[in-house]
Coordinates of C-alpha atoms (C1' of nucleotides) in Angstrom, one line a residue:
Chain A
X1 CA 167.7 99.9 123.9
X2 CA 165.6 101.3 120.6
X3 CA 164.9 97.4 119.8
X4 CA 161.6 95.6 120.6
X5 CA 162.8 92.5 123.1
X6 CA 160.7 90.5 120.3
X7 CA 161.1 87.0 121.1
X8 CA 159.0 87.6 124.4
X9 CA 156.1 88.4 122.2
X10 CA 153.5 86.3 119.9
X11 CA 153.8 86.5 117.0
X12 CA 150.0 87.9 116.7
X13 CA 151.0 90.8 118.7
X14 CA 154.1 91.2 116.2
X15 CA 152.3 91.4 113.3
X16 CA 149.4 93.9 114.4
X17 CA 152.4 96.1 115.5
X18 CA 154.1 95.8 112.2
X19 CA 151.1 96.9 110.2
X20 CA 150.1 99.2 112.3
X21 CA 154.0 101.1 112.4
X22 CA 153.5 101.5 108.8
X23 CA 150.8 104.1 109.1
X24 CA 152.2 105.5 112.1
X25 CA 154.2 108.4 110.2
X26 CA 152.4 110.9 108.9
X27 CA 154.1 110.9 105.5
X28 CA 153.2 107.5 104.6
X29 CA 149.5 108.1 105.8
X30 CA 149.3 111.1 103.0
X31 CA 151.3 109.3 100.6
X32 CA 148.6 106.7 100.8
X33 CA 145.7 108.7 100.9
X34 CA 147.5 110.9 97.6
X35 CA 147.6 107.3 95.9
X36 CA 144.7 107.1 96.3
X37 CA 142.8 110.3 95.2
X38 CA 144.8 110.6 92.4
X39 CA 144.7 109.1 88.8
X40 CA 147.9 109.3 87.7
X41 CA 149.8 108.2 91.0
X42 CA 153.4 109.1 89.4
X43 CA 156.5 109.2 92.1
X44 CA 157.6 112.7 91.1
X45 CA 154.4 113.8 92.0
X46 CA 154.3 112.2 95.2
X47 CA 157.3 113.8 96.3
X48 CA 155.5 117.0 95.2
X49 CA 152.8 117.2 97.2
X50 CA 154.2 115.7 100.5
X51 CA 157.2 117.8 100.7
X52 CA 160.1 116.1 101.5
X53 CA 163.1 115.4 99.5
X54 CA 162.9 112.9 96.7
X55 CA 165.3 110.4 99.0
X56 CA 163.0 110.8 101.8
X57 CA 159.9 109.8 99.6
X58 CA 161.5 106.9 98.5
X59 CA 162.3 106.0 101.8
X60 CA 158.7 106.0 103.1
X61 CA 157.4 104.4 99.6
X62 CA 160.0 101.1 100.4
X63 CA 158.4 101.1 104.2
X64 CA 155.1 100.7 102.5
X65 CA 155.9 98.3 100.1
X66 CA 157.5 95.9 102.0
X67 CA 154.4 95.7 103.7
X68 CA 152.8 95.0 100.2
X69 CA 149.9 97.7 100.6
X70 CA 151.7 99.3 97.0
X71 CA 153.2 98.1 94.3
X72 CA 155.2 100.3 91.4
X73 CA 155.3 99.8 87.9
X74 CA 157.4 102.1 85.2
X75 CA 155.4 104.1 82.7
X76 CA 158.2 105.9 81.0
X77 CA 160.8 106.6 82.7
X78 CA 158.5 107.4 86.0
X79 CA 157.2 105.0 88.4
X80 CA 153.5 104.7 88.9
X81 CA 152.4 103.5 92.3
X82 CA 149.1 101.5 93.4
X83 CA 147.8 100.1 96.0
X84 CA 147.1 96.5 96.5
X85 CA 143.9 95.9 97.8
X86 CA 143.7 92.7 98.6
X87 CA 146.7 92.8 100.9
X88 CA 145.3 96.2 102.1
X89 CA 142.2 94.3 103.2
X90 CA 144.0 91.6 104.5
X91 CA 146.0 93.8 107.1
X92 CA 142.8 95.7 107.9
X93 CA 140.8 92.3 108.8
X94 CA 144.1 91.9 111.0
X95 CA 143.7 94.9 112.9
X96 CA 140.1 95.0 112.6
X97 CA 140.2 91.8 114.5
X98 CA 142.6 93.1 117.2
X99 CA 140.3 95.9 117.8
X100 CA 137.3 93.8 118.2
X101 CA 139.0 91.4 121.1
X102 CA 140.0 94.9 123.1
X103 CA 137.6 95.6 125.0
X104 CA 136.5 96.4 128.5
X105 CA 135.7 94.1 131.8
X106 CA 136.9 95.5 135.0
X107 CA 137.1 98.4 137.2
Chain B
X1 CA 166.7 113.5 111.9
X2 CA 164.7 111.5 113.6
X3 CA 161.6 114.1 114.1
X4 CA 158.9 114.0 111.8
X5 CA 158.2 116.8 110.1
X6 CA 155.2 117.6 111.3
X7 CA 154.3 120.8 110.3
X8 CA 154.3 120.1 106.3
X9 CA 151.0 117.3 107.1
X10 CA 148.1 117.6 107.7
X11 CA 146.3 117.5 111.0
X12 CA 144.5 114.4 110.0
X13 CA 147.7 112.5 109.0
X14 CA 149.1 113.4 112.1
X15 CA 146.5 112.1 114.2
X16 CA 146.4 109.3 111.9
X17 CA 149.5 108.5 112.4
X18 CA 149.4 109.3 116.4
X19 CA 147.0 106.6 116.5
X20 CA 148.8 104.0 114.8
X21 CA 151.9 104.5 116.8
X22 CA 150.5 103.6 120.1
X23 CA 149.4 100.5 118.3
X24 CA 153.1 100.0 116.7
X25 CA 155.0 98.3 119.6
X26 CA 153.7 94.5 120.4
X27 CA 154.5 95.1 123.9
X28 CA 151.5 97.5 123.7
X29 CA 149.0 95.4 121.5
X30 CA 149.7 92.4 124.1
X31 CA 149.3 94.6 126.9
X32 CA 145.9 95.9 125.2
X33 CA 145.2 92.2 124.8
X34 CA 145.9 91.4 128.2
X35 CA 143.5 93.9 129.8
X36 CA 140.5 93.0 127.6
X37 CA 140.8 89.6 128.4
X38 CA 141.4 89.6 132.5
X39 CA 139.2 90.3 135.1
X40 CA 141.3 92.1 137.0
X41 CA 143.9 94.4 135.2
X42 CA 146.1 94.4 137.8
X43 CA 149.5 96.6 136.7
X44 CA 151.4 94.0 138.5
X45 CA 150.0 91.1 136.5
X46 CA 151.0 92.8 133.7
X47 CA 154.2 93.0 134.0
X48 CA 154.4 89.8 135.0
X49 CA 152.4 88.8 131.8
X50 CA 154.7 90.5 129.4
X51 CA 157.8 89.3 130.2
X52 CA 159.1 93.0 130.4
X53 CA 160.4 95.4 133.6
X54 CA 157.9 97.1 135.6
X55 CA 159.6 100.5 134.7
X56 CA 159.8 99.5 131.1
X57 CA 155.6 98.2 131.2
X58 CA 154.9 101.3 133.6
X59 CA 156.5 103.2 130.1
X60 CA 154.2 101.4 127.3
X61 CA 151.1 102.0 129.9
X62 CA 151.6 106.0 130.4
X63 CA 151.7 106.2 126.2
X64 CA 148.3 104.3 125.4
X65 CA 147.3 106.7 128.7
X66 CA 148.3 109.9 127.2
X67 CA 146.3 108.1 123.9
X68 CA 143.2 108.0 125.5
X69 CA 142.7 104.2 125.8
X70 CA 143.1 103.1 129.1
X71 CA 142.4 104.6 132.6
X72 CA 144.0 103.6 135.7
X73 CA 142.3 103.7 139.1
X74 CA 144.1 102.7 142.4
X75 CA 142.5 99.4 144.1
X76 CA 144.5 98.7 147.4
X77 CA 148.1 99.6 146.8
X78 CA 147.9 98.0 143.4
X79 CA 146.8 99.6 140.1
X80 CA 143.7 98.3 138.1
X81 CA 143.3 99.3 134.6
X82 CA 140.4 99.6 132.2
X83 CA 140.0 100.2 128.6
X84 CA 138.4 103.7 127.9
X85 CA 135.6 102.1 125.2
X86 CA 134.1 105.5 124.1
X87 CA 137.8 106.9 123.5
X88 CA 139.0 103.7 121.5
X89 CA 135.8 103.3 119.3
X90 CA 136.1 106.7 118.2
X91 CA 140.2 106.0 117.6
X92 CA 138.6 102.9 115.7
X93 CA 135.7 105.1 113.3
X94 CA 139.3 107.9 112.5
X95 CA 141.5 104.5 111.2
X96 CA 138.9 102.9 110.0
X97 CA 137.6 106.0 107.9
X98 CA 140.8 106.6 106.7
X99 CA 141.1 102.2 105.4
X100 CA 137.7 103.4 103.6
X101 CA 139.4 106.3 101.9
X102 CA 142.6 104.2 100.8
X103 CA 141.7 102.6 97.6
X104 CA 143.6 101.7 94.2
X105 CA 142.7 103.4 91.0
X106 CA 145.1 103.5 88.5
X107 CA 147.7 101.6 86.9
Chain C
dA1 C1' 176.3 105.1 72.5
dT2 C1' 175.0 109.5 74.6
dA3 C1' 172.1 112.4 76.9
dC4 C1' 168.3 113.2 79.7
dA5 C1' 164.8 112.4 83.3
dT6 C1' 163.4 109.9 87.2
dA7 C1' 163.8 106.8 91.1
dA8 C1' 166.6 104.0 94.4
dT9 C1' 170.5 103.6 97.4
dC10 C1' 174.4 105.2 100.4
dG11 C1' 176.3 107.7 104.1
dC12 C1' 175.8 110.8 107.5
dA13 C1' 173.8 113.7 111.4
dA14 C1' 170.0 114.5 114.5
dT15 C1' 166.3 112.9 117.1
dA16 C1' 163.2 109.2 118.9
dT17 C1' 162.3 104.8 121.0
dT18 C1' 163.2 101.0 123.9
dG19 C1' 164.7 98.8 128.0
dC20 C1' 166.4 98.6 132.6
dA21 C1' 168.5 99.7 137.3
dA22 C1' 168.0 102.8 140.8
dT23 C1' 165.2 106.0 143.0
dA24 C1' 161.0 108.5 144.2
dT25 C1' 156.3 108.5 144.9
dT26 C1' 151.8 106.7 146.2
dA27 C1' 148.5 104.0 148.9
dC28 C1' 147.7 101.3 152.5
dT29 C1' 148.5 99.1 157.3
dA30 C1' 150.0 98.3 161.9
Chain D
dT1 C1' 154.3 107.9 162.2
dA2 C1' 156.9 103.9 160.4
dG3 C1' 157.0 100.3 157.5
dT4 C1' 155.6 97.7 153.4
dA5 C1' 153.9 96.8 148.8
dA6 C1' 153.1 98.6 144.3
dT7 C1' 153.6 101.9 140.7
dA8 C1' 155.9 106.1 138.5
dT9 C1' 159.9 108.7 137.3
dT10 C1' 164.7 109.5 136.4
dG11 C1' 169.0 108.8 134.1
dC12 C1' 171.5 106.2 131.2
dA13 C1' 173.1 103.1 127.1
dA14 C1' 171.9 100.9 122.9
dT15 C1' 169.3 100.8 118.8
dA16 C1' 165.8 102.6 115.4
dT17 C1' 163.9 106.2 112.7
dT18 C1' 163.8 110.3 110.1
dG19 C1' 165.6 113.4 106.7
dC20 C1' 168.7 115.0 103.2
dG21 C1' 172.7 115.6 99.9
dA22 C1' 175.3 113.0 96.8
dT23 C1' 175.6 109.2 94.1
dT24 C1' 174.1 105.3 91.5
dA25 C1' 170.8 102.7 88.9
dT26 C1' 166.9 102.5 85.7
dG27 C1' 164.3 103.7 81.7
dT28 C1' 163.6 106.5 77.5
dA29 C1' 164.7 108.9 73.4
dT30 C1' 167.7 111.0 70.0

DNA sequence: ATACATAATCGCAATATTGCAATATTACTA
DNA sequence: TAGTAATATTGCAATATTGCGATTATGTAT
């Protein structure tokens, strides 16, 4: 089908899956981790040092902040990302949580 | 297109990202959750658990396989699984190193 | 207002993922 | 060796994701 048969899931399950689909492309992992090392955090120079086409970028950096981990502000006529760390915390207590109830019993 | 382009990132984003993709489907996170908190682990159970076809949970089981996490061993006809804990804590120290690295500093 | 630079959106093509029915395989049992 | 129960694989349809060129929108400066 391509669709997740979502309704037969909790919504705990949902969310981990959501946060976790956002670093699941390697793109949006080093377009976070270039926010991050870098100062100036500019689009253009995003697009830069990932690779891909300017559209592409864009495409990941929506992904990400519609998950709230960023948030873009204009300096000039460039866009400056940064991440939010409170919400990045917040879905790493999530998934932090998730990891802490797996865990072996049988076999 | 569909297919990452893999070769322009680095091998850490890509496993990164590998990671976070077998998390990314709630059908797998419940299943995940389901096996830490039986007994038993029974394949059948799961499926009956997740409200999803046996080919279709047979599908979601052989990708957090190939991943590392879980290891099947044949009890009777039936199937029990267990969560591989040396295999998912080190998936665990990989995400959670790069959470640590992801930080805001600018703007 | 116009021109320029930068970022977001649209439309498309190609590939990946999800889900299931049907079938094949595996393990056990009589 | 059949027969049965349980799991894996195959083949297919439907939807999602990825990527990019072209276009549109946004912001700045002259």
């Amino acid at each position: 089908m391509g669709a997740s048969k979502n309704s037969i899931h909790s919504n705990y399950c949902i969310e981990v899956a959501e946060i976790a689909k956002v670093f699941s492309h390697p793109a949006r992992v080093a377009i976070l981790l270039y926010i991050s090392k870098e100062d100036t955090c500019i689009c253009n120079d995003i697009v830069s040092e990932i690779g891909l086409s300017q559209a592409t970028v864009s495409q990941h950096l929506e992904v990400i902040n519609k998950a709230g981990i960023i948030r873009g502000t204009f300096k000039g006529n460039s866009k400056c990302y940064d991440i939010n760390i409170e919400r990045f915390k917040d879905l790493q207590v999530l998934l932090n949580s998730f990891f802490a109830t797996t865990k072996a019993n049988c076999c």
